[in-house]
Coordinates of C-alpha atoms and ligand atoms in Angstrom, one line a residue:
M126 CA 19.7 -0.1 -7.4
G127 CA 20.6 -1.9 -4.2
N128 CA 17.0 -3.0 -3.5
E129 CA 16.5 -6.5 -2.3
S130 CA 14.0 -8.5 -4.3
Y131 CA 11.9 -11.4 -3.2
P132 CA 9.1 -11.9 -5.7
M133 CA 6.1 -14.2 -5.0
K134 CA 6.4 -17.8 -5.9
G135 CA 6.1 -18.1 -9.7
G136 CA 4.7 -20.8 -12.0
D137 CA 1.3 -22.4 -11.2
G138 CA 2.2 -25.2 -8.9
T139 CA 0.8 -26.1 -5.5
F140 CA 2.7 -23.4 -3.7
S141 CA 2.5 -20.7 -6.4
Y142 CA 1.2 -17.2 -5.8
T143 CA -1.2 -17.8 -8.7
K144 CA -2.9 -20.6 -6.8
N145 CA -2.4 -19.1 -3.3
S146 CA -3.4 -15.4 -3.5
S147 CA -7.2 -15.7 -2.8
F148 CA -6.7 -13.9 0.6
Q149 CA -5.2 -11.0 -1.2
K150 CA -8.0 -11.2 -3.7
A151 CA -10.7 -11.2 -1.1
A152 CA -9.0 -8.3 0.6
S153 CA -8.6 -6.3 -2.5
S154 CA -12.2 -7.0 -3.6
V155 CA -13.2 -4.8 -0.7
A156 CA -11.2 -2.1 -2.5
Q157 CA -12.7 -2.6 -6.0
G158 CA -15.9 -0.8 -5.1
L159 CA -13.9 2.0 -3.6
I160 CA -11.8 2.3 -6.7
C161 CA -15.0 2.6 -8.9
S162 CA -16.3 5.4 -6.7
A163 CA -12.9 7.2 -6.7
I164 CA -12.7 7.1 -10.5
T165 CA -16.4 8.1 -10.9
D166 CA -16.0 11.0 -8.5
K167 CA -12.5 12.3 -9.1
F168 CA -10.9 11.0 -12.2
D169 CA -11.3 13.3 -15.2
A170 CA -10.3 11.1 -18.1
Q171 CA -12.1 13.4 -20.5
K172 CA -9.7 16.2 -19.6
F173 CA -6.8 14.1 -20.9
L174 CA -8.5 12.8 -24.0
M175 CA -8.9 14.2 -27.5
S176 CA -12.4 15.3 -28.0
T177 CA -14.4 14.0 -31.0
T178 CA -16.4 17.2 -31.2
S179 CA -14.1 20.2 -30.5
T180 CA -10.6 21.0 -31.4
A181 CA -8.2 19.0 -29.4
P182 CA -5.6 20.7 -27.2
A183 CA -2.0 19.9 -28.3
S184 CA -1.4 17.8 -25.3
A185 CA -4.5 15.6 -25.7
T186 CA -4.1 11.8 -26.1
S187 CA -6.2 8.9 -27.3
T188 CA -4.7 6.6 -24.8
I189 CA -5.1 6.3 -21.0
C190 CA -2.0 4.9 -19.4
I191 CA -2.4 2.8 -16.3
A192 CA 0.3 1.1 -14.1
D193 CA -0.1 -1.7 -11.5
L194 CA 2.9 -1.5 -9.2
G195 CA 3.9 -4.7 -7.6
C196 CA 1.6 -6.7 -9.8
S197 CA 3.1 -10.2 -9.1
V198 CA 1.9 -13.0 -11.4
G199 CA -1.8 -12.6 -11.4
P200 CA -4.7 -13.3 -11.4
N201 CA -5.5 -10.4 -9.0
T202 CA -3.7 -7.8 -11.1
F203 CA -6.0 -8.7 -14.1
T204 CA -9.2 -8.2 -12.0
A205 CA -8.0 -4.9 -10.7
M206 CA -6.9 -3.6 -14.1
Q207 CA -10.2 -4.6 -15.7
N208 CA -12.1 -2.9 -13.0
V209 CA -10.2 0.3 -13.5
I210 CA -10.6 0.2 -17.3
D211 CA -14.4 -0.7 -17.1
T212 CA -15.0 2.2 -14.8
I213 CA -13.0 4.8 -16.9
E214 CA -14.7 3.5 -20.1
A215 CA -18.2 3.8 -18.7
K216 CA -17.4 7.4 -17.6
S217 CA -15.8 8.2 -21.0
K218 CA -18.9 7.0 -22.9
I219 CA -21.0 9.7 -21.2
H220 CA -18.6 12.2 -22.9
S221 CA -18.7 10.3 -26.2
Q222 CA -15.1 9.3 -25.9
S223 CA -13.7 5.9 -26.4
P224 CA -10.1 5.8 -25.2
Q225 CA -7.5 3.1 -25.8
F226 CA -5.8 1.7 -22.8
Q227 CA -2.2 0.8 -22.1
V228 CA -1.5 -1.2 -19.0
F229 CA 2.0 -1.4 -17.5
F230 CA 2.6 -4.3 -15.3
N231 CA 5.4 -3.6 -12.8
D232 CA 7.3 -5.8 -10.4
H233 CA 10.9 -6.7 -9.5
T234 CA 13.0 -8.1 -12.4
G235 CA 12.9 -11.5 -10.7
N236 CA 9.1 -11.6 -10.9
D237 CA 7.7 -14.5 -13.0
F238 CA 6.6 -12.2 -15.9
N239 CA 6.3 -15.3 -18.2
T240 CA 3.5 -16.7 -16.1
L241 CA 1.9 -13.3 -15.9
F242 CA 1.9 -12.8 -19.7
T243 CA 0.9 -16.3 -20.6
S244 CA -2.2 -16.0 -18.4
L245 CA -3.3 -12.5 -19.6
P246 CA -7.0 -12.7 -20.2
S247 CA -7.6 -13.4 -23.9
N248 CA -10.6 -11.1 -24.1
R249 CA -8.8 -8.0 -22.7
A250 CA -9.2 -4.8 -24.5
Y251 CA -5.9 -3.2 -23.5
F252 CA -2.3 -3.1 -24.6
S253 CA 0.1 -4.6 -22.1
A254 CA 3.8 -4.2 -21.3
A255 CA 6.1 -5.1 -18.5
V256 CA 8.1 -2.5 -16.6
P257 CA 10.6 -4.3 -14.5
G258 CA 12.4 -2.7 -11.5
S259 CA 11.8 -1.4 -8.0
F260 CA 9.1 1.2 -7.5
Y261 CA 11.4 2.9 -5.0
G262 CA 13.3 4.1 -8.1
R263 CA 12.0 5.8 -11.3
L264 CA 10.0 3.6 -13.6
F265 CA 8.4 5.8 -16.2
P266 CA 9.1 9.1 -18.1
D267 CA 7.8 12.4 -16.6
A268 CA 4.1 12.9 -16.8
S269 CA 3.4 9.7 -18.7
L270 CA 0.8 8.0 -16.6
H271 CA -2.8 8.8 -15.9
F272 CA -3.6 6.2 -13.3
I273 CA -1.5 4.2 -10.8
H274 CA -2.7 1.3 -8.8
S275 CA -0.8 -0.7 -6.2
S276 CA -2.2 -3.4 -3.9
Y277 CA -0.5 -5.2 -1.1
A278 CA 3.0 -4.3 -2.3
L279 CA 4.0 -1.2 -0.4
Q280 CA 4.4 -3.0 2.9
W281 CA 7.6 -4.4 1.4
L282 CA 10.5 -2.3 2.4
S283 CA 13.4 -1.9 -0.1
K284 CA 15.5 -3.9 2.5
A285 CA 15.5 -4.7 6.2
P286 CA 17.1 -1.9 8.2
E287 CA 20.8 -2.6 8.6
E288 CA 20.9 -1.7 12.3
L289 CA 18.9 -4.8 13.1
V290 CA 21.9 -7.1 12.7
N291 CA 24.3 -4.8 14.6
M292 CA 24.7 -6.2 18.1
D293 CA 25.9 -2.8 19.4
S294 CA 22.8 -1.0 18.1
E295 CA 19.6 -0.2 20.0
A296 CA 17.9 -1.8 17.0
W297 CA 19.6 -5.2 17.4
N298 CA 16.9 -7.7 16.7
G299 CA 18.3 -11.1 17.8
G300 CA 15.9 -13.9 18.3
R301 CA 13.2 -12.2 16.3
I302 CA 12.4 -12.0 12.6
H303 CA 10.2 -8.9 12.8
Y304 CA 9.4 -6.0 15.1
T305 CA 6.5 -7.6 16.9
G306 CA 7.3 -7.7 20.6
A307 CA 10.6 -6.0 19.9
P308 CA 12.2 -3.0 21.8
Q309 CA 11.3 0.5 20.6
G310 CA 14.7 0.8 18.9
V311 CA 13.8 -2.0 16.5
V312 CA 10.3 -0.5 15.8
D313 CA 11.9 2.9 15.1
A314 CA 14.5 1.4 12.7
Y315 CA 11.7 -0.2 10.7
C316 CA 9.7 3.0 10.7
R317 CA 12.7 5.1 9.5
Q318 CA 13.3 2.7 6.6
F319 CA 9.6 2.9 5.7
F320 CA 9.7 6.7 5.6
K321 CA 12.9 6.7 3.5
D322 CA 11.4 4.3 1.0
M323 CA 8.0 5.9 0.8
E324 CA 9.6 9.3 0.2
L325 CA 11.3 7.9 -2.8
F326 CA 8.1 6.2 -4.0
L327 CA 6.0 9.4 -3.7
D328 CA 8.8 11.5 -5.4
G329 CA 9.0 9.1 -8.3
R330 CA 5.2 8.9 -8.8
A331 CA 4.7 12.6 -8.5
R332 CA 7.0 13.0 -11.5
E333 CA 5.4 10.2 -13.5
L334 CA 1.7 11.1 -13.1
V335 CA 0.2 13.8 -15.2
V336 CA -1.5 16.7 -13.3
G337 CA -4.9 15.5 -12.3
G338 CA -3.8 11.9 -12.6
M339 CA -4.9 9.4 -9.8
M340 CA -3.0 7.0 -7.6
V341 CA -4.9 4.4 -5.6
L342 CA -2.9 2.6 -2.9
I343 CA -4.1 -0.5 -1.0
M344 CA -2.0 -1.7 1.8
P345 CA -2.1 -3.6 5.1
C346 CA -2.0 -1.2 8.1
V347 CA -2.4 -0.8 11.8
P348 CA -5.6 1.2 12.5
D349 CA -3.7 3.7 14.6
E350 CA -0.4 4.1 16.4
T351 CA -1.7 2.6 19.7
V352 CA -2.2 -0.8 18.0
T353 CA 1.0 -2.8 17.7
H354 CA 1.7 -5.0 14.8
S355 CA 1.4 -8.2 17.0
Q356 CA -2.3 -7.3 17.4
V357 CA -3.2 -7.5 13.7
P358 CA -3.5 -10.6 11.5
A359 CA -0.3 -10.2 9.6
G360 CA 1.7 -9.6 12.7
I361 CA 0.4 -12.8 14.3
M362 CA 1.4 -14.8 11.2
F363 CA 5.0 -13.4 11.4
D364 CA 5.1 -14.1 15.2
L365 CA 4.2 -17.8 14.5
L366 CA 6.6 -18.0 11.6
G367 CA 9.4 -16.7 14.0
A368 CA 8.3 -19.2 16.6
S369 CA 8.5 -22.1 14.0
L370 CA 12.0 -21.0 13.1
L371 CA 13.0 -20.9 16.8
D372 CA 11.6 -24.4 17.3
M373 CA 13.9 -25.5 14.5
V374 CA 16.9 -23.9 16.3
K375 CA 16.0 -26.0 19.3
T376 CA 16.1 -29.2 17.3
G377 CA 19.3 -28.1 15.6
V378 CA 18.0 -27.9 12.0
I379 CA 19.1 -24.2 11.8
S380 CA 21.4 -22.1 14.0
Q381 CA 20.5 -19.3 16.4
G382 CA 22.8 -17.0 14.3
Q383 CA 20.7 -17.7 11.2
V384 CA 17.6 -16.4 13.0
D385 CA 19.4 -13.5 14.5
S386 CA 20.6 -12.3 11.2
F387 CA 17.2 -12.6 9.4
N388 CA 14.6 -9.8 9.5
L389 CA 11.5 -9.5 7.4
P390 CA 11.5 -6.3 5.3
I391 CA 7.8 -5.6 5.9
Y392 CA 6.1 -2.7 7.6
G393 CA 2.5 -2.1 8.6
V394 CA 1.9 1.6 8.4
A395 CA -0.6 3.7 10.4
P396 CA -2.9 6.0 8.5
K397 CA -1.5 9.1 10.2
E398 CA 2.0 8.2 9.0
M399 CA 0.9 7.9 5.4
E400 CA -0.9 11.3 5.8
A401 CA 2.3 12.9 7.1
L402 CA 4.3 11.4 4.2
V403 CA 1.9 12.6 1.5
E404 CA 1.8 16.1 3.1
K405 CA 5.6 16.3 3.3
N406 CA 5.8 15.3 -0.4
G407 CA 3.3 18.1 -1.2
R408 CA 2.5 17.1 -4.8
F409 CA -0.7 15.1 -4.1
S410 CA -4.1 15.9 -2.6
I411 CA -5.6 13.1 -0.5
E412 CA -9.1 12.6 -2.0
K413 CA -9.9 9.6 0.2
M414 CA -8.4 7.7 3.1
E415 CA -10.5 4.8 4.3
L416 CA -9.8 1.9 6.7
T417 CA -11.5 -1.4 5.8
N418 CA -11.7 -4.8 7.3
P419 CA -10.2 -7.4 4.9
A420 CA -10.5 -10.2 7.5
S421 CA -14.3 -10.3 7.1
A422 CA -14.0 -10.9 3.3
V423 CA -11.3 -13.5 3.8
K424 CA -13.3 -15.3 6.4
S425 CA -16.4 -15.5 4.2
T426 CA -14.4 -16.9 1.3
E427 CA -12.5 -19.4 3.4
D428 CA -15.5 -20.9 5.4
S429 CA -13.9 -20.7 8.8
L430 CA -10.4 -20.1 9.9
N431 CA -10.9 -22.7 12.7
T432 CA -10.6 -25.7 10.4
S433 CA -7.4 -27.4 9.7
V434 CA -7.9 -27.0 6.0
S435 CA -7.8 -23.3 6.6
G436 CA -4.7 -23.7 8.7
N437 CA -3.1 -25.3 5.7
A438 CA -4.5 -22.6 3.4
I439 CA -2.9 -19.9 5.6
A440 CA 0.4 -21.8 5.6
R441 CA 0.2 -22.1 1.7
H442 CA -0.6 -18.4 1.3
L443 CA 2.3 -17.4 3.6
R444 CA 4.6 -19.8 1.7
A445 CA 3.6 -18.4 -1.7
G446 CA 4.6 -14.9 -0.5
M447 CA 7.5 -15.7 1.8
E448 CA 9.3 -18.7 0.4
G449 CA 11.6 -16.6 -1.8
I450 CA 13.0 -14.5 1.0
L451 CA 13.1 -17.4 3.5
S452 CA 14.8 -19.9 1.3
N453 CA 17.3 -17.3 0.2
H454 CA 18.4 -17.0 3.8
F455 CA 17.7 -20.4 5.3
G456 CA 18.0 -22.6 2.2
V457 CA 15.2 -24.4 0.3
D458 CA 15.7 -27.7 2.2
I459 CA 14.0 -26.5 5.3
M460 CA 10.9 -25.0 3.7
D461 CA 8.6 -28.1 3.9
E462 CA 9.4 -28.6 7.6
L463 CA 9.1 -24.9 8.4
F464 CA 5.6 -24.5 6.9
D465 CA 4.5 -27.9 8.4
R466 CA 5.5 -26.5 11.8
F467 CA 3.7 -23.3 11.0
S468 CA 0.5 -25.0 10.0
Q469 CA 0.6 -27.0 13.3
K470 CA 0.3 -23.7 15.1
T471 CA -3.2 -23.2 13.6
M472 CA -4.9 -23.5 17.0
E473 CA -2.8 -20.7 18.4
F474 CA -3.3 -18.7 15.3
S475 CA -7.1 -19.1 15.5
E476 CA -7.2 -18.1 19.2
R477 CA -5.0 -15.0 18.6
F478 CA -6.8 -14.2 15.3
N479 CA -10.2 -14.2 17.0
A480 CA -9.0 -11.8 19.7
C481 CA -7.0 -9.5 17.5
H482 CA -7.8 -6.2 15.8
K483 CA -9.4 -6.8 12.5
Q484 CA -11.3 -3.5 12.0
G485 CA -9.3 -1.1 10.0
T486 CA -6.3 -3.3 9.0
Q487 CA -6.5 -2.3 5.4
L488 CA -5.7 1.2 4.2
F489 CA -7.3 2.5 1.0
L490 CA -5.8 5.8 -0.2
T491 CA -6.8 7.8 -3.2
L492 CA -4.4 10.6 -4.2
V493 CA -4.7 13.1 -7.1
K494 CA -1.6 14.8 -8.5
R495 CA -1.7 18.5 -7.9
K496 CA -0.5 21.2 -10.3
Ligands
LIG620 N1 -0.7 -6.7 -6.3 C1 -0.8 -8.1 -6.2 C2 0.5 -8.7 -5.7 C3 0.8 -8.5 -4.3 S1 2.3 -9.4 -3.8 C4 -2.0 -8.6 -5.5 O1 -2.7 -7.8 -4.9 O2 -2.3 -9.8 -5.5 C5 3.5 -8.1 -3.6 C6 4.3 -7.8 -4.9 O3 5.0 -6.6 -4.7 C7 5.3 -8.9 -5.1 O4 5.2 -9.5 -6.4 C8 6.6 -8.2 -5.0 O5 7.7 -8.7 -5.8 C9 6.3 -6.8 -5.3 N2 7.2 -5.8 -4.8 C10 7.7 -5.7 -3.5 N3 8.5 -4.7 -3.5 C11 8.6 -4.1 -4.7 C12 9.4 -3.1 -5.3 N4 10.2 -2.3 -4.5 N5 9.2 -2.8 -6.6 C13 8.4 -3.5 -7.4 N6 7.7 -4.6 -6.9 C14 7.8 -4.9 -5.6

């Protein structure tokens, strides 16, 4: 469908996503409690299910269908899905219902689904299936899902805006790999791409969810429009990654043109922008919109970000997520040097990290499908 696809590093080796996704896990663990409350307060599973006591409506089902969009290879997706199921189950028991569960794991076709399915928890009490493809297109039949979850995936644009590589455009982004520190034209091009993509995402999901179905989205964000992306942790990482690449231009390992023509297809949304998009779509009500601070959870799991071990851990996490897209453009041969250089910038990272905005850099959004 013309979408670019750069899945996380598959397998279970040193640089795999499986072994290097604890930051995402810590960040989304903040969200697990919020998901429980959202389901408990606003998800009416009993409305969808066949009743054991009264005559069932014709549309009733015995199965709750759940999808995780941008699931990657695990283990975070398993924890999230189990949490959703446990909470729905507990709520259903009160109504003497015991639904079956079907979980659809979605990611790009290039995702390492083999690793995902070979590591499925053996004690799971749900049916599982893969749904490959971009979530910026249709993935499921109309009104076939009851619950949609997506964590740390929607910051990925379908592609980097094309204007960024046009030297005659206001959005020309030479010498940078992202929009941190870039002219307004570049920021605007990124923003336009995000809006285009998110409109497609919301349109698709509005068709696929049943009325009353719930969608929970967890994504990195900037707390408001006045905070630039270079003032949040992810933006700092991308800045230093860009600086590492430019160091390698200086030593002649890669060319300036290679950096000029590369742009990360990633956007950090502001809550107001999401609100505007949901309102424009018009098919969902916003049940909850909350900003949390994932950095505190990450910090407590990783001892301290000031140690060199953590510097390496940051480099490995970034590598697990970014090696696909970077090696596709710059070649696999430079990856070791690139991430070595990146981890040598740990001191700078720590200083900027300590001074940056950490409050409200994770957006938690609960939407319910309207009639
Ligand atoms: N949800 C997991 C994985 C996050 S990594 C967790 O919280 O740990 C982001 C994932 O989103 C990657 O696996 C990437 O391939 C996927 N992704 C990005 N854009 C996508 C798209 N358009 N369609 C489907 N998956 C996408």
